[in-house]
Tab-separated table of C-alpha atoms and ligand atoms in Angstrom:
chain	number	residue	atom	x	y	z
A	21	MET	CA	-19.152	-32.034	-2.262
A	22	SER	CA	-22.323	-33.898	-3.113
A	23	ALA	CA	-25.209	-32.781	-5.304
A	24	GLY	CA	-27.706	-30.834	-3.224
A	25	THR	CA	-25.100	-29.501	-0.803
A	26	PRO	CA	-24.606	-25.744	-1.198
A	27	LEU	CA	-21.315	-24.894	-2.834
A	28	ARG	CA	-18.840	-23.471	-0.305
A	29	LEU	CA	-17.267	-20.361	-1.780
A	30	ALA	CA	-14.170	-18.436	-0.825
A	31	ILE	CA	-14.033	-15.033	-2.500
A	32	VAL	CA	-10.696	-13.252	-2.843
A	33	ILE	CA	-10.688	-9.486	-3.321
A	34	SER	CA	-8.380	-6.472	-3.242
A	35	GLY	CA	-10.691	-3.480	-3.311
A	36	ARG	CA	-14.292	-2.390	-3.583
A	37	GLY	CA	-15.713	-5.888	-3.808
A	38	SER	CA	-18.849	-5.093	-5.802
A	39	ASN	CA	-18.676	-8.461	-7.587
A	40	MET	CA	-18.219	-10.199	-4.239
A	41	ILE	CA	-21.309	-8.394	-2.896
A	42	ALA	CA	-23.334	-9.397	-5.981
A	43	ILE	CA	-22.322	-13.040	-5.454
A	44	ALA	CA	-22.980	-12.907	-1.697
A	45	ARG	CA	-26.424	-11.365	-2.255
A	46	ALA	CA	-27.291	-14.042	-4.817
A	47	CYS	CA	-26.324	-16.672	-2.211
A	48	LEU	CA	-28.318	-15.011	0.555
A	49	ALA	CA	-31.337	-14.595	-1.715
A	50	GLY	CA	-31.172	-18.297	-2.571
A	51	SER	CA	-30.886	-17.585	-6.275
A	52	ILE	CA	-27.713	-19.671	-6.378
A	53	ALA	CA	-27.124	-22.801	-4.298
A	54	ALA	CA	-23.968	-21.540	-2.691
A	55	ARG	CA	-22.705	-20.047	0.546
A	56	VAL	CA	-19.817	-17.632	1.015
A	57	ALA	CA	-17.631	-19.229	3.698
A	58	VAL	CA	-15.037	-16.472	3.722
A	59	VAL	CA	-13.927	-13.286	1.971
A	60	ILE	CA	-10.158	-12.883	1.880
A	61	SER	CA	-8.372	-9.658	0.931
A	62	ASP	CA	-4.712	-8.974	0.267
A	63	ARG	CA	-5.270	-5.389	1.404
A	64	ALA	CA	-6.302	-4.442	4.912
A	65	ASP	CA	-8.026	-1.297	3.631
A	66	ALA	CA	-10.154	-3.050	0.991
A	67	ALA	CA	-13.639	-1.523	1.167
A	68	GLY	CA	-15.125	-4.925	0.370
A	69	LEU	CA	-14.086	-6.289	3.788
A	70	ALA	CA	-16.591	-4.030	5.548
A	71	GLY	CA	-19.232	-4.879	2.955
A	72	ALA	CA	-18.740	-8.600	3.566
A	73	ALA	CA	-18.804	-8.177	7.339
A	74	ALA	CA	-22.046	-6.184	7.033
A	75	LEU	CA	-23.576	-9.229	5.331
A	76	GLY	CA	-22.403	-11.443	8.215
A	77	ILE	CA	-19.615	-13.084	6.231
A	78	GLU	CA	-16.333	-14.046	7.863
A	79	THR	CA	-13.385	-12.057	6.538
A	80	ALA	CA	-9.618	-12.470	6.582
A	81	THR	CA	-6.678	-10.427	5.378
A	82	VAL	CA	-3.573	-12.043	3.908
A	83	LEU	CA	-0.789	-9.522	3.444
A	84	GLN	CA	2.379	-9.792	1.415
A	85	PRO	CA	5.048	-10.368	4.106
A	86	GLN	CA	7.762	-7.718	4.150
A	87	ALA	CA	10.918	-8.889	2.383
A	88	ALA	CA	9.328	-12.186	1.390
A	89	GLY	CA	8.500	-13.181	-2.151
A	90	ALA	CA	5.280	-14.048	-3.908
A	91	ALA	CA	5.719	-17.702	-2.953
A	92	ALA	CA	5.463	-16.834	0.745
A	93	PHE	CA	2.290	-14.852	0.069
A	94	GLU	CA	0.773	-17.724	-1.882
A	95	ARG	CA	1.577	-20.191	0.904
A	96	THR	CA	-0.224	-17.944	3.407
A	97	LEU	CA	-3.177	-17.516	1.060
A	98	ALA	CA	-3.366	-21.281	0.476
A	99	ALA	CA	-3.357	-21.869	4.246
A	100	ALA	CA	-6.155	-19.334	4.740
A	101	LEU	CA	-8.194	-21.007	1.991
A	102	GLN	CA	-7.494	-24.477	3.355
A	103	GLY	CA	-8.919	-23.433	6.710
A	104	HIS	CA	-12.311	-22.864	5.062
A	105	GLN	CA	-12.373	-25.918	2.776
A	106	PRO	CA	-13.954	-24.115	-0.187
A	107	ASP	CA	-15.413	-26.070	-3.087
A	108	MET	CA	-14.754	-23.068	-5.332
A	109	ILE	CA	-12.589	-19.979	-5.110
A	110	ALA	CA	-13.873	-16.843	-6.837
A	111	LEU	CA	-11.243	-14.205	-7.549
A	112	ALA	CA	-13.203	-10.950	-7.725
A	113	GLY	CA	-11.155	-7.834	-8.306
A	114	PHE	CA	-8.068	-9.544	-6.870
A	115	MET	CA	-5.188	-7.413	-8.088
A	116	ARG	CA	-2.291	-9.847	-7.994
A	117	ILE	CA	-0.953	-12.216	-10.607
A	118	LEU	CA	-0.871	-15.717	-9.159
A	119	SER	CA	1.837	-18.186	-10.124
A	120	GLY	CA	1.151	-21.015	-12.541
A	121	ARG	CA	1.873	-23.440	-9.718
A	122	PHE	CA	-0.805	-21.865	-7.499
A	123	VAL	CA	-3.373	-21.779	-10.296
A	124	GLU	CA	-2.631	-25.397	-11.279
A	125	HIS	CA	-3.209	-26.465	-7.705
A	126	TYR	CA	-6.763	-25.096	-7.841
A	127	LEU	CA	-7.442	-26.126	-11.442
A	128	GLY	CA	-11.177	-26.517	-11.945
A	129	ARG	CA	-11.920	-24.961	-8.560
A	130	MET	CA	-10.990	-21.338	-9.171
A	131	LEU	CA	-12.728	-18.671	-11.274
A	132	ASN	CA	-11.754	-15.119	-12.160
A	133	ILE	CA	-13.592	-12.226	-13.761
A	134	HIS	CA	-11.914	-9.558	-15.827
A	135	PRO	CA	-13.333	-6.983	-18.232
A	136	SER	CA	-11.031	-7.827	-21.123
A	137	LEU	CA	-9.878	-10.866	-22.993
A	138	LEU	CA	-6.682	-12.254	-21.432
A	139	PRO	CA	-3.890	-12.496	-22.336
A	140	ALA	CA	-4.590	-10.269	-25.365
A	141	TYR	CA	-5.358	-7.180	-23.267
A	142	ARG	CA	-3.267	-7.326	-20.125
A	143	GLY	CA	-2.836	-4.757	-17.437
A	144	LEU	CA	-4.756	-1.894	-15.987
A	145	HIS	CA	-6.952	0.823	-17.514
A	146	THR	CA	-8.736	-1.754	-19.632
A	147	HIS	CA	-11.751	0.482	-19.975
A	148	ALA	CA	-9.704	3.451	-21.141
A	149	ARG	CA	-8.214	1.291	-23.870
A	150	VAL	CA	-11.499	0.020	-25.256
A	151	LEU	CA	-13.617	3.148	-25.019
A	152	GLU	CA	-16.519	3.449	-27.376
A	153	ALA	CA	-17.478	6.818	-28.813
A	154	GLY	CA	-19.322	8.939	-26.269
A	155	ASP	CA	-18.374	6.902	-23.218
A	156	THR	CA	-16.111	8.087	-20.466
A	157	GLU	CA	-13.952	5.579	-18.627
A	158	ALA	CA	-16.310	5.861	-15.627
A	159	THR	CA	-19.518	5.191	-17.573
A	160	LEU	CA	-17.982	2.293	-19.468
A	161	SER	CA	-16.652	0.829	-16.227
A	162	ALA	CA	-20.122	1.111	-14.635
A	163	ARG	CA	-21.715	-0.652	-17.623
A	164	VAL	CA	-19.149	-3.435	-17.518
A	165	GLN	CA	-19.631	-3.905	-13.789
A	166	ALA	CA	-23.431	-4.034	-14.070
A	167	THR	CA	-22.937	-6.919	-16.497
A	168	GLU	CA	-20.301	-8.573	-14.329
A	169	HIS	CA	-22.739	-8.569	-11.419
A	170	ILE	CA	-25.090	-10.689	-13.539
A	171	ILE	CA	-22.462	-12.961	-15.070
A	172	TYR	CA	-20.429	-13.956	-12.030
A	173	PRO	CA	-23.305	-15.150	-9.802
A	174	ARG	CA	-24.808	-16.905	-12.807
A	175	VAL	CA	-21.628	-18.849	-13.557
A	176	LEU	CA	-21.166	-19.774	-9.896
A	177	GLY	CA	-24.788	-20.927	-9.901
A	178	TRP	CA	-23.933	-23.252	-12.799
A	179	CYS	CA	-21.062	-24.615	-10.683
A	180	ALA	CA	-23.412	-25.102	-7.731
A	181	GLN	CA	-25.841	-27.021	-9.956
A	182	ARG	CA	-22.905	-29.095	-11.218
A	183	ARG	CA	-23.737	-27.938	-14.752
A	184	LEU	CA	-20.323	-26.334	-15.253
A	185	ALA	CA	-17.184	-28.334	-14.575
A	186	TRP	CA	-13.543	-28.603	-15.587
A	187	ARG	CA	-12.403	-31.911	-17.031
A	188	GLU	CA	-10.038	-33.186	-19.721
A	189	GLY	CA	-8.363	-29.787	-19.836
A	190	ALA	CA	-11.513	-27.855	-20.722
A	191	ALA	CA	-14.634	-26.272	-19.272
A	192	TRP	CA	-17.870	-28.206	-19.887
A	193	LEU	CA	-21.373	-26.772	-19.585
A	194	ASP	CA	-24.369	-29.096	-19.672
A	195	GLY	CA	-22.231	-31.838	-21.172
A	196	ARG	CA	-20.920	-29.584	-23.956
A	197	ARG	CA	-17.237	-28.736	-24.191
A	198	LEU	CA	-16.764	-24.942	-24.245
A	199	ASP	CA	-14.193	-24.472	-26.974
A	200	THR	CA	-15.414	-20.946	-27.663
A	201	PRO	CA	-16.610	-18.238	-25.263
A	202	ILE	CA	-20.294	-18.009	-24.374
A	203	VAL	CA	-21.500	-14.841	-26.069
A	204	GLU	CA	-24.601	-13.122	-24.798
A	205	ASP	CA	-26.018	-9.656	-25.327
A	206	PHE	CA	-26.313	-8.145	-21.875
A	207	ARG	CA	-27.069	-4.610	-23.000
A	208	VAL	CA	-30.777	-4.856	-22.197
A	209	ALA	CA	-30.194	-6.602	-18.854
A	210	ALA	CA	-27.539	-4.066	-17.871
A	211	ARG	CA	-29.881	-1.127	-18.534
A	212	ASN	CA	-32.689	-2.589	-16.390
B	28	GRF	C1	-13.937	-5.813	-11.870
B	28	GRF	O1	-14.251	-5.003	-12.972
B	28	GRF	C2	-13.231	-7.073	-12.323
B	28	GRF	O2	-13.623	-7.488	-13.586
B	28	GRF	C3	-11.798	-6.642	-12.346
B	28	GRF	O3	-11.652	-5.770	-11.252
B	28	GRF	C4	-12.897	-5.161	-10.989
B	28	GRF	C5	-13.180	-5.384	-9.545
B	28	GRF	O4	-14.290	-4.661	-9.080
B	28	GRF	N1	-10.909	-7.777	-12.291
B	28	GRF	P1	-14.962	-5.018	-7.695
B	28	GRF	O5	-13.853	-5.014	-6.640
B	28	GRF	O6	-15.617	-6.347	-7.799
B	28	GRF	O7	-15.946	-3.895	-7.455
């Protein structure tokens, strides 16, 4: 991967794929210097597969083999990824917990997005557990997703510009070690 070459992305999904679509659109619009080489799902019925295909993106499904463990699944997923030689892997609504071994293998080349701080707030129904007064789970979820659709392409754009990188056991942005989360008020952006 050399500077100036678009970042090759593999996006891994399980369901709707709205984050994947936001990333793919940002690539197609040229607002980030990246290209989605493949969208991989662990569910054959993931709605995002059709959405990716409609954008002309190659798709693949990697299923958990019957009577085989998580390691077998991860080997198949790794082989599918290897076939597309991605510079970065974006997990986007991928509903499986990957092993430490798998994650270590892709250290610095794999991103995830999740609406709560991990590992403090694990599991499902995140929105229900952090509801603000007056919000329903659906409206809070929609607000979070509108923000996610800004954040994820932006962060991948930083990767494509080689501004964000993993080294010495930490994430670095513009030469600054990120020891604390980047905090930004997206409420205005999310409303627009
Ligand atoms: C997103 O809210 C993401 O943060 C979480 O799962 C959801 C996936 O939504 N991990 P989508 O499939 O991208 O629409």
